[in-house]
Short mmCIF file of C-alpha atoms in Angstrom, two decimals:
data_model
loop_
_atom_site.label_atom_id
_atom_site.label_comp_id
_atom_site.label_asym_id
_atom_site.label_seq_id
_atom_site.Cartn_x
_atom_site.Cartn_y
_atom_site.Cartn_z
CA MET A 1 -47.85 -30.79 -18.56
CA SER A 2 -49.70 -28.96 -15.74
CA THR A 3 -51.25 -25.72 -16.39
CA PRO A 4 -50.18 -23.15 -13.74
CA PRO A 5 -53.18 -21.66 -11.29
CA ILE A 6 -54.79 -18.33 -12.92
CA ASP A 7 -54.90 -15.43 -10.43
CA TYR A 8 -58.46 -14.47 -11.42
CA GLN A 9 -58.12 -11.26 -8.91
CA ALA A 10 -55.33 -9.91 -10.99
CA LEU A 11 -57.11 -10.46 -13.99
CA PHE A 12 -60.07 -8.78 -12.56
CA ALA A 13 -57.87 -5.78 -11.59
CA ALA A 14 -55.93 -5.51 -15.11
CA THR A 15 -58.81 -5.59 -17.22
CA LEU A 16 -59.63 -2.42 -19.19
CA SER A 17 -63.51 -2.68 -18.86
CA PRO A 18 -64.81 -0.92 -15.68
CA TYR A 19 -66.16 -3.63 -13.34
CA LEU A 20 -67.46 -3.37 -9.71
CA VAL A 21 -68.73 -6.39 -7.47
CA LEU A 22 -71.82 -6.04 -5.56
CA GLY A 23 -73.16 -8.45 -2.80
CA PRO A 24 -76.84 -9.59 -2.49
CA ASP A 25 -77.38 -6.25 -0.12
CA LEU A 26 -76.09 -4.22 -3.29
CA VAL A 27 -73.13 -3.12 -1.19
CA ILE A 28 -69.75 -2.49 -3.35
CA LEU A 29 -67.34 -5.45 -2.46
CA ASP A 30 -64.61 -4.56 -4.91
CA VAL A 31 -63.84 -2.48 -8.07
CA ASN A 32 -61.09 -2.75 -10.69
CA GLU A 33 -58.72 0.21 -11.42
CA ALA A 34 -60.57 0.85 -14.91
CA TYR A 35 -63.90 1.54 -12.77
CA CYS A 36 -61.87 3.82 -10.46
CA ARG A 37 -60.58 5.86 -13.28
CA ALA A 38 -63.94 6.08 -15.29
CA VAL A 39 -65.68 7.58 -12.07
CA ARG A 40 -62.45 9.57 -10.76
CA ARG A 41 -62.57 8.23 -7.34
CA PRO A 42 -60.21 5.91 -5.28
CA ARG A 43 -61.25 2.41 -4.35
CA LYS A 44 -61.31 3.29 -0.49
CA ASP A 45 -64.10 5.71 -1.41
CA LEU A 46 -66.48 2.85 -2.90
CA VAL A 47 -65.78 -0.30 -1.24
CA GLY A 48 -68.08 -1.13 1.66
CA ARG A 49 -70.73 1.35 0.55
CA TYR A 50 -74.12 0.98 -0.66
CA LEU A 51 -74.16 1.52 -4.28
CA PHE A 52 -76.87 4.07 -4.39
CA ASP A 53 -75.23 5.91 -1.40
CA ALA A 54 -72.01 5.83 -3.62
CA PHE A 55 -73.81 6.97 -6.68
CA PRO A 56 -77.15 8.61 -5.70
CA GLU A 57 -79.51 10.27 -8.00
CA ASN A 58 -79.00 13.64 -8.95
CA PRO A 59 -81.38 15.88 -7.50
CA ALA A 60 -80.99 18.48 -10.10
CA ASP A 61 -82.35 16.00 -12.75
CA PRO A 62 -85.61 14.49 -11.30
CA ASP A 63 -86.82 13.19 -14.73
CA ALA A 64 -83.63 10.90 -15.18
CA GLU A 65 -84.45 7.29 -14.89
CA GLY A 66 -80.96 5.67 -14.80
CA VAL A 67 -81.10 5.17 -10.74
CA ARG A 68 -84.56 3.92 -10.89
CA ASN A 69 -83.77 1.36 -13.84
CA LEU A 70 -80.51 0.27 -12.45
CA ARG A 71 -82.07 -0.45 -9.20
CA VAL A 72 -84.99 -2.49 -10.62
CA SER A 73 -82.41 -4.36 -12.90
CA LEU A 74 -80.11 -5.52 -9.93
CA HIS A 75 -83.29 -6.76 -7.89
CA ARG A 76 -84.48 -8.58 -11.06
CA VAL A 77 -80.97 -10.25 -11.33
CA LEU A 78 -80.95 -11.26 -7.73
CA CYS A 79 -84.27 -12.67 -8.19
CA SER A 80 -84.10 -14.46 -11.41
CA GLY A 81 -80.17 -15.60 -11.22
CA GLU A 82 -80.31 -14.36 -15.14
CA PRO A 83 -77.93 -11.92 -16.41
CA GLU A 84 -79.25 -8.67 -17.88
CA ALA A 85 -78.19 -5.94 -20.20
CA LEU A 86 -79.78 -2.45 -20.16
CA VAL A 87 -79.68 -0.06 -22.96
CA VAL A 88 -78.23 3.36 -22.54
CA GLN A 89 -79.08 4.96 -19.78
CA LYS A 90 -78.45 8.57 -18.23
CA TYR A 91 -76.98 8.34 -14.88
CA ASP A 92 -75.01 11.33 -13.58
CA ILE A 93 -72.06 10.74 -11.24
CA PRO A 94 -70.83 13.01 -8.17
CA VAL A 95 -68.11 15.32 -9.27
CA PRO A 96 -65.09 14.40 -6.73
CA ASP A 97 -64.16 17.20 -4.18
CA ARG A 98 -67.45 19.14 -5.18
CA PRO A 99 -70.20 18.27 -2.80
CA GLY A 100 -73.58 18.51 -4.60
CA MET A 101 -72.22 18.90 -8.09
CA PHE A 102 -72.96 16.00 -10.74
CA GLU A 103 -71.44 15.13 -14.08
CA GLU A 104 -73.50 14.20 -16.74
CA ARG A 105 -72.86 10.53 -17.81
CA TRP A 106 -74.33 8.06 -20.28
CA GLY A 107 -73.87 4.36 -20.32
CA ALA A 108 -75.11 0.80 -21.11
CA PRO A 109 -74.95 -1.26 -17.73
CA THR A 110 -74.65 -4.99 -17.66
CA ASN A 111 -75.39 -6.95 -14.45
CA VAL A 112 -74.29 -10.66 -14.20
CA PRO A 113 -75.36 -12.86 -11.29
CA VAL A 114 -72.52 -15.24 -9.98
CA ARG A 115 -73.77 -18.04 -8.08
CA GLY A 116 -72.02 -19.32 -4.66
CA PRO A 117 -71.45 -22.90 -3.57
CA ASP A 118 -75.28 -23.08 -2.26
CA GLY A 119 -76.69 -22.26 -5.67
CA GLN A 120 -77.75 -18.77 -4.66
CA VAL A 121 -76.44 -15.37 -6.21
CA ALA A 122 -73.53 -14.42 -4.15
CA TRP A 123 -72.31 -11.62 -6.04
CA ILE A 124 -73.36 -9.38 -9.12
CA LEU A 125 -70.67 -8.30 -11.44
CA HIS A 126 -71.64 -5.00 -12.79
CA ARG A 127 -70.25 -3.20 -15.87
CA VAL A 128 -70.94 -0.02 -17.50
CA ASP A 129 -69.75 0.90 -21.13
CA ASP A 130 -69.49 4.40 -21.24
CA VAL A 131 -70.99 6.25 -24.21
CA THR A 132 -71.11 9.71 -22.80
CA ASP A 133 -68.95 11.26 -25.61
CA PHE A 134 -71.17 9.79 -28.39
CA VAL A 135 -74.46 11.13 -26.80
CA LEU A 136 -72.89 14.60 -25.97
CA SER A 137 -71.32 14.83 -29.38
CA HIS A 138 -74.55 13.84 -31.13
CA ALA A 139 -76.53 16.25 -29.22
CA ASP A 140 -74.18 19.05 -30.22
CA ARG A 141 -73.26 17.91 -33.77
CA LEU A 142 -76.30 19.91 -35.55
CA ARG A 143 -77.15 23.63 -35.83
CA PRO A 144 -80.83 24.09 -35.47
CA ASP A 145 -80.91 25.04 -39.31
CA GLN A 146 -78.73 22.19 -40.53
CA ALA A 147 -80.15 19.03 -42.02
CA PRO A 148 -78.48 15.92 -40.62
CA SER A 149 -76.28 13.45 -42.66
CA GLU A 150 -77.38 10.08 -43.60
CA ARG A 151 -74.94 8.44 -40.92
CA GLN A 152 -76.27 10.93 -38.20
CA ALA A 153 -79.71 10.24 -38.85
CA LEU A 154 -79.01 6.71 -38.67
CA GLU A 155 -77.39 7.17 -35.56
CA ALA A 156 -80.00 8.98 -34.03
CA GLU A 157 -82.49 6.53 -35.18
CA LEU A 158 -80.78 3.66 -33.49
CA TYR A 159 -80.48 5.79 -30.27
CA VAL A 160 -84.18 6.39 -30.19
CA ARG A 161 -85.04 2.96 -31.28
CA ALA A 162 -82.92 1.61 -28.26
CA GLN A 163 -85.06 3.76 -25.88
CA GLU A 164 -88.20 2.50 -27.34
CA LEU A 165 -86.92 -1.02 -26.91
CA GLN A 166 -86.46 -0.60 -23.32
CA ARG A 167 -89.72 1.07 -22.70
CA LEU A 168 -91.32 -1.90 -24.65
CA ASN A 169 -89.12 -4.46 -22.45
CA GLU A 170 -90.46 -2.74 -19.30
CA GLN A 171 -94.25 -2.91 -20.55
CA LEU A 172 -93.67 -6.71 -21.26
CA ARG A 173 -92.09 -7.37 -18.00
CA GLN A 174 -94.92 -5.47 -15.87
CA ALA A 175 -97.37 -7.59 -18.30
CA HIS A 176 -95.51 -10.64 -17.33
CA ALA A 177 -95.52 -9.90 -13.49
CA LYS A 178 -99.38 -9.39 -13.66
CA GLU A 179 -100.24 -12.49 -15.45
CA ARG A 180 -97.98 -14.49 -12.89
CA LYS A 181 -99.69 -12.77 -10.01
CA VAL A 182 -103.09 -13.93 -11.58
CA ALA A 183 -101.75 -17.50 -12.29
CA VAL A 184 -100.55 -17.84 -8.85
CA THR A 185 -103.64 -16.49 -7.10
CA LEU A 186 -105.66 -18.97 -9.08
CA GLN A 187 -103.42 -21.90 -8.26
CA GLU A 188 -103.50 -21.12 -4.47
CA ALA A 189 -107.41 -20.96 -4.91
CA MET A 190 -107.42 -24.22 -6.39
CA MET A 191 -105.15 -25.70 -3.53
CA ARG A 192 -107.26 -24.34 -0.70
CA ALA A 193 -107.38 -27.17 2.22
CA PRO A 194 -109.77 -26.23 5.00
CA ASP A 195 -108.49 -28.81 7.53
CA LEU A 196 -104.88 -27.37 7.21
CA ALA A 197 -105.99 -24.29 9.64
CA ARG A 198 -106.35 -27.07 12.34
CA HIS A 199 -102.91 -28.23 12.07
CA HIS A 200 -100.35 -25.68 13.55
CA ASN A 201 -97.96 -28.65 13.21
CA ILE A 202 -98.02 -28.46 9.41
CA ALA A 203 -96.35 -25.91 7.21
CA VAL A 204 -97.02 -26.01 3.30
CA ARG A 205 -95.28 -24.13 0.41
CA TYR A 206 -96.22 -23.70 -3.18
CA LEU A 207 -93.81 -21.88 -5.49
CA PRO A 208 -94.51 -21.83 -9.15
CA ALA A 209 -91.32 -21.97 -11.58
CA ALA A 210 -89.29 -18.68 -11.62
CA LYS A 211 -90.16 -18.19 -15.36
CA GLY A 212 -93.60 -19.64 -15.82
CA LEU A 213 -96.62 -17.70 -16.66
CA ASN A 214 -99.27 -20.61 -16.57
CA VAL A 215 -101.15 -22.30 -13.77
CA CYS A 216 -98.95 -25.42 -13.22
CA GLY A 217 -99.47 -28.99 -12.25
CA ASP A 218 -98.07 -29.46 -8.64
CA TRP A 219 -100.30 -29.62 -5.93
CA TYR A 220 -100.33 -30.50 -1.92
CA ASP A 221 -103.49 -31.59 0.25
CA VAL A 222 -104.05 -31.89 3.92
CA ALA A 223 -107.34 -33.65 5.03
CA ASP A 224 -108.69 -34.79 8.28
CA LEU A 225 -109.97 -38.33 9.05
CA PRO A 226 -113.10 -39.27 11.20
CA ASP A 227 -110.76 -41.48 13.44
CA GLY A 228 -108.71 -38.25 14.62
CA GLY A 229 -105.72 -38.96 12.24
CA PHE A 230 -104.98 -37.15 9.23
CA THR A 231 -103.70 -37.58 5.77
CA VAL A 232 -101.17 -35.49 3.60
CA ALA A 233 -100.34 -35.76 -0.28
CA VAL A 234 -98.50 -34.06 -2.97
CA GLY A 235 -98.55 -34.69 -6.59
CA ASP A 236 -97.05 -33.48 -9.97
CA VAL A 237 -99.11 -33.41 -13.30
CA VAL A 238 -96.55 -33.05 -16.17
CA GLY A 239 -96.70 -30.06 -18.26
CA HIS A 240 -98.54 -26.86 -18.04
CA GLY A 241 -101.71 -25.04 -19.25
CA LEU A 242 -104.56 -27.60 -19.82
CA GLU A 243 -102.52 -29.94 -17.51
CA ALA A 244 -103.56 -27.54 -14.70
CA ALA A 245 -107.08 -28.50 -14.93
CA ALA A 246 -106.00 -32.15 -14.69
CA MET A 247 -103.99 -31.17 -11.40
CA GLY A 248 -107.49 -29.62 -9.77
CA MET A 249 -109.41 -32.34 -10.76
CA LEU A 250 -106.91 -35.24 -9.57
CA ARG A 251 -106.37 -33.63 -6.30
CA SER A 252 -110.13 -33.39 -5.62
CA ALA A 253 -110.62 -36.85 -6.57
CA LEU A 254 -107.72 -37.96 -4.22
CA SER A 255 -109.14 -35.91 -1.46
CA ALA A 256 -112.39 -37.43 -1.87
CA ALA A 257 -110.94 -40.92 -1.92
CA VAL A 258 -108.69 -40.69 1.02
CA ARG A 259 -111.87 -39.60 3.14
CA ALA A 260 -113.61 -42.78 1.83
CA LEU A 261 -111.04 -45.34 1.69
CA GLN A 262 -108.25 -44.52 4.44
CA GLU A 263 -105.96 -47.10 2.96
CA PRO A 264 -103.59 -45.19 0.94
CA ALA A 265 -103.02 -47.90 -1.59
CA GLN A 266 -106.65 -48.06 -2.28
CA ALA A 267 -107.04 -44.48 -2.65
CA MET A 268 -104.15 -44.40 -5.16
CA GLU A 269 -105.97 -47.20 -7.17
CA VAL A 270 -109.02 -45.11 -7.49
CA LEU A 271 -107.02 -42.21 -8.51
CA GLY A 272 -104.78 -44.10 -11.07
CA LEU A 273 -108.30 -45.48 -12.50
CA TYR A 274 -109.83 -41.91 -12.65
CA ALA A 275 -106.86 -40.53 -14.34
CA ARG A 276 -107.43 -42.58 -17.41
CA SER A 277 -110.56 -40.44 -18.15
CA VAL A 278 -109.00 -37.16 -17.46
CA GLU A 279 -107.26 -35.47 -20.18
CA GLY A 280 -103.47 -34.56 -19.72
CA ALA A 281 -103.59 -36.77 -16.07
CA LEU A 282 -101.25 -39.66 -17.44
CA ALA A 283 -97.80 -39.94 -16.14
CA THR A 284 -98.91 -37.98 -13.12
CA THR A 285 -96.89 -38.89 -9.96
CA ALA A 286 -98.49 -38.54 -6.42
CA VAL A 287 -97.75 -39.81 -2.92
CA LYS A 288 -100.09 -40.13 -0.26
CA ALA A 289 -99.25 -40.66 3.56
CA VAL A 290 -101.85 -41.42 6.34
CA ILE A 291 -100.83 -40.51 9.89
CA ASP A 292 -102.47 -42.50 12.76
CA THR A 293 -101.94 -40.33 15.70
CA HIS A 294 -103.25 -42.92 18.19
CA ARG A 295 -101.07 -45.92 17.06
CA ARG A 296 -98.23 -43.36 16.26
CA HIS A 297 -97.50 -44.91 12.77
CA ILE A 298 -97.59 -43.71 9.05
CA THR A 299 -99.16 -45.59 5.93
CA PHE A 300 -97.91 -44.46 2.68
CA SER A 301 -98.03 -45.20 -1.06
CA SER A 302 -96.41 -43.62 -3.91
CA ALA A 303 -97.19 -43.36 -7.88
CA GLY A 304 -93.65 -42.82 -9.15
CA HIS A 305 -93.06 -39.81 -6.83
CA PRO A 306 -89.73 -38.83 -4.90
CA PRO A 307 -89.89 -40.41 -1.74
CA PRO A 308 -91.02 -38.67 1.41
CA ILE A 309 -88.34 -38.39 4.38
CA LEU A 310 -88.89 -39.04 7.95
CA VAL A 311 -86.15 -37.10 10.16
CA ARG A 312 -85.78 -37.59 13.70
CA PRO A 313 -84.75 -35.02 16.14
CA ASP A 314 -81.03 -36.17 16.19
CA GLY A 315 -80.67 -35.75 12.38
CA THR A 316 -80.95 -39.38 11.33
CA PHE A 317 -83.73 -40.05 8.45
CA VAL A 318 -85.65 -42.80 6.77
CA LEU A 319 -86.59 -42.46 3.15
CA LEU A 320 -90.25 -43.86 2.42
CA ASP A 321 -89.45 -45.46 -0.58
CA GLN A 322 -90.77 -49.07 0.30
CA ALA A 323 -94.27 -48.64 -1.53
CA THR A 324 -93.32 -47.11 -4.92
CA ASP A 325 -95.25 -47.97 -8.06
CA PRO A 326 -95.33 -46.57 -11.60
CA PRO A 327 -96.91 -43.07 -12.49
CA LEU A 328 -100.76 -43.08 -12.79
CA GLY A 329 -102.08 -44.70 -15.93
CA ALA A 330 -98.32 -45.99 -16.64
CA ARG A 331 -99.63 -49.57 -16.65
CA PRO A 332 -101.56 -50.91 -19.67
CA ARG A 333 -103.73 -52.95 -17.46
CA HIS A 334 -105.07 -52.17 -13.71
CA LEU A 335 -102.88 -53.72 -10.74
CA PRO A 336 -103.34 -53.14 -7.11
CA ARG A 337 -100.73 -50.68 -5.64
CA PRO A 338 -98.49 -51.40 -2.89
CA GLN A 339 -98.25 -49.46 0.47
CA ALA A 340 -96.10 -49.64 3.54
CA ALA A 341 -96.10 -48.56 7.14
CA LEU A 342 -93.62 -47.55 9.70
CA SER A 343 -93.93 -46.23 13.33
CA TYR A 344 -92.81 -42.71 14.50
CA SER A 345 -92.10 -41.21 17.83
CA PRO A 346 -93.20 -37.54 18.86
CA GLY A 347 -90.97 -34.80 17.56
CA GLU A 348 -90.14 -36.22 14.41
CA THR A 349 -90.77 -34.49 11.03
CA LEU A 350 -92.47 -35.83 7.80
CA VAL A 351 -91.53 -34.11 4.67
CA LEU A 352 -93.22 -34.31 1.34
CA TYR A 353 -92.24 -32.69 -1.91
CA THR A 354 -92.31 -32.47 -5.51
CA ASP A 355 -89.38 -33.03 -7.85
CA GLY A 356 -88.98 -29.20 -8.21
CA LEU A 357 -87.27 -28.95 -4.90
CA VAL A 358 -84.55 -31.64 -5.73
CA GLU A 359 -83.97 -31.90 -9.47
CA ARG A 360 -81.37 -29.80 -11.44
CA ARG A 361 -80.51 -29.81 -15.07
CA GLY A 362 -77.84 -32.17 -15.97
CA GLU A 363 -77.75 -33.74 -12.49
CA ASP A 364 -79.01 -36.84 -11.11
CA ILE A 365 -81.76 -36.65 -8.82
CA ASP A 366 -79.87 -38.44 -6.03
CA ALA A 367 -77.36 -35.55 -5.64
CA GLY A 368 -80.36 -33.42 -4.97
CA LEU A 369 -81.77 -35.74 -2.65
CA HIS A 370 -78.38 -35.68 -0.87
CA ARG A 371 -78.63 -32.19 -0.44
CA LEU A 372 -82.11 -32.27 0.91
CA THR A 373 -81.37 -34.63 3.57
CA ASP A 374 -78.15 -33.15 4.64
CA VAL A 375 -80.36 -29.79 5.39
CA LEU A 376 -82.94 -31.82 7.01
CA ALA A 377 -80.39 -33.50 9.20
CA ALA A 378 -78.87 -30.03 10.18
CA HIS A 379 -81.91 -28.50 11.07
CA ALA A 380 -84.17 -31.23 12.14
CA ARG A 381 -85.07 -29.59 15.55
CA LEU A 382 -86.51 -26.34 14.07
CA ASP A 383 -90.17 -25.70 13.79
CA PRO A 384 -92.26 -26.75 10.65
CA GLU A 385 -92.17 -23.12 9.27
CA HIS A 386 -88.62 -22.67 9.70
CA VAL A 387 -87.67 -26.11 8.30
CA ALA A 388 -89.69 -25.12 5.17
CA ASP A 389 -88.22 -21.72 4.77
CA THR A 390 -84.70 -23.51 5.22
CA LEU A 391 -85.13 -25.77 2.56
CA LEU A 392 -86.16 -23.45 0.01
CA SER A 393 -83.25 -21.00 1.17
CA ARG A 394 -80.60 -23.79 1.06
CA LEU A 395 -81.61 -25.27 -1.97
CA GLY A 396 -81.65 -22.06 -3.71
CA VAL A 397 -85.19 -21.97 -4.58
CA SER A 398 -86.74 -19.31 -2.26
CA ASP A 399 -87.93 -17.27 -5.32
CA GLY A 400 -88.84 -20.34 -7.55
CA GLY A 401 -86.84 -22.75 -9.34
CA ASP A 402 -86.70 -24.21 -12.88
CA ASP A 403 -89.82 -26.39 -12.10
CA ASP A 404 -92.87 -25.93 -9.72
CA ILE A 405 -92.61 -26.83 -5.83
CA ALA A 406 -94.93 -28.21 -3.42
CA LEU A 407 -93.90 -28.74 -0.17
CA ILE A 408 -95.38 -30.22 3.14
CA VAL A 409 -93.43 -30.28 6.65
CA VAL A 410 -95.26 -32.22 9.33
CA ARG A 411 -93.92 -32.33 13.01
CA LEU A 412 -95.46 -35.40 14.42
#
């Protein structure tokens, strides 16, 4: 027995809870009948308008924080992709047909992100549970000389505690933002690549995990070689915290090794041996590619890392997966690491990245690789900076993902 299709638009229109749908630009895309009744305005007055133009701040109540709190919440939902519920807010609304007049309103807003096919937030479902009657009746219920009943005192206490909770949540968010800024600044300082300034054909990106506070374990490196070529590398130390120190040590060791040993397999062998003496460095993955600009070929070696990709201007591509070995320190005894080489033509693009760019929970990594190569094939002729930004945008991680991301895009 087949189930008939559900008309979700009819369900949205019929629900008794007031809802509106916002786009990423906070323009109202749709409202249901319950919302129109709640604000006493027709749908045609709301759809297509910027939310805070349709519902501006009450100029007669400059101390009210409802507009500011809602604006911050909506932008936070857009960035994090996570739903958010606010405690009771005072948010006066314009009185229909009486310009400049506002009606006192209190409500508990909820903002729920809805992702589109590309994984990015395409809409926000905004709902407000109106508690105006309760708040106003609570304010008017007692005379100045009258003691509150137990129930009235409890309601007042709950309301006060809710407001305190909101203030504490805001303080925690601010502390989180400060710690995150310090962490990212430290990470960027650890990943300074002085040689990068001489390569206008290379774009790099580093994005910490969207929810992380710690300096984390992904890195990239760009180093010039004495013969006029250069090398690029990315790596990923498993975990956070102490492993971040391992990241800095391994990155420095690899940078030194590639300058002394230009063969990538030899440099990775040295790094593998060194990793055994660095706490938290075992199971690190890394990939290194040496670009010989005179002979126009790439030599590469990988320690358990996702394969680099060489993209041609016509959109065809090659996965550089012919020289992949286990992660650093994964073998009980030392063995030589493999390397491979291939030629390139001017105008082709080499992309190195860490797994945070392509891995998604509950999904095989091959699906992420397919998405990555599809985007690269469609935008192979863009300059490296635009390729990097397009990858992050189309893969839904412009503001960070579940894991750290390091990315190098080289126009050869």
